[in-house]
């Protein structure tokens, strides 16, 4: 594991969980959560920018958050790992409309597609997003993660690859 992987799994995830609990019981305000989140987001982005691995022209990754999602820590960690492993990364950010994603996907034709599901999402909305992801899985490895998949009743199609830990992603890349 890299220092960043270890920091994220051993410190940041538990800290975010604790901040969320404190916010829910009104011990802290949302501004405190936003303040920490933005400091950590800047830290992640600076680490992504610092990666000097030359991209392999045969390896591309497509990372995005669907139109109902704004929690980007996991996907930024995946961005860092993919870039560190020589992938040319196309990162589209938060709350991207799925029809826009489909259009960009058709143009880029990536080997890997990554999205995460943290925000509460209805099963109906998940099924719409999943249908697009399944279509992408015909030509790309589609990786999904997040608490809305792992901690809910949502049943994931076998065409998509669920990643729960950073080590799983790293094994997929080998």
PDB file of C-alpha atoms in Angstrom, residues 2 4 10 21 28 35-36 53 64 68 71 74 99 104 111 113 135 137 162:
ATOM      1  CA  UNK A   2       1.077   3.561  -0.625  1.00  0.00           C
ATOM      2  CA  UNK A   4      -1.984   7.741   0.590  1.00  0.00           C
ATOM      3  CA  UNK A  10      -6.976   3.965   8.321  1.00  0.00           C
ATOM      4  CA  UNK A  21     -22.129  11.008  13.370  1.00  0.00           C
ATOM      5  CA  UNK A  28     -20.780  19.979  14.864  1.00  0.00           C
ATOM      6  CA  UNK A  35     -14.087  22.543   5.828  1.00  0.00           C
ATOM      7  CA  UNK A  36     -12.415  19.180   6.474  1.00  0.00           C
ATOM      8  CA  UNK A  53       4.004   8.006 -14.139  1.00  0.00           C
ATOM      9  CA  UNK A  64     -17.321  10.089 -13.092  1.00  0.00           C
ATOM     10  CA  UNK A  68     -27.234  12.314  -8.099  1.00  0.00           C
ATOM     11  CA  UNK A  71     -19.178  12.577  -2.796  1.00  0.00           C
ATOM     12  CA  UNK A  74     -13.392   7.464  -3.310  1.00  0.00           C
ATOM     13  CA  UNK A  99     -26.569  10.953 -21.315  1.00  0.00           C
ATOM     14  CA  UNK A 104     -18.170  10.880 -23.795  1.00  0.00           C
ATOM     15  CA  UNK A 111     -10.628   0.152 -20.911  1.00  0.00           C
ATOM     16  CA  UNK A 113     -14.959   2.897 -16.180  1.00  0.00           C
ATOM     17  CA  UNK A 135     -24.011  -1.176 -21.698  1.00  0.00           C
ATOM     18  CA  UNK A 137     -19.449  -3.223 -19.601  1.00  0.00           C
ATOM     19  CA  UNK A 162     -17.879  -4.165  -7.127  1.00  0.00           C
TER      20      UNK A 162
END
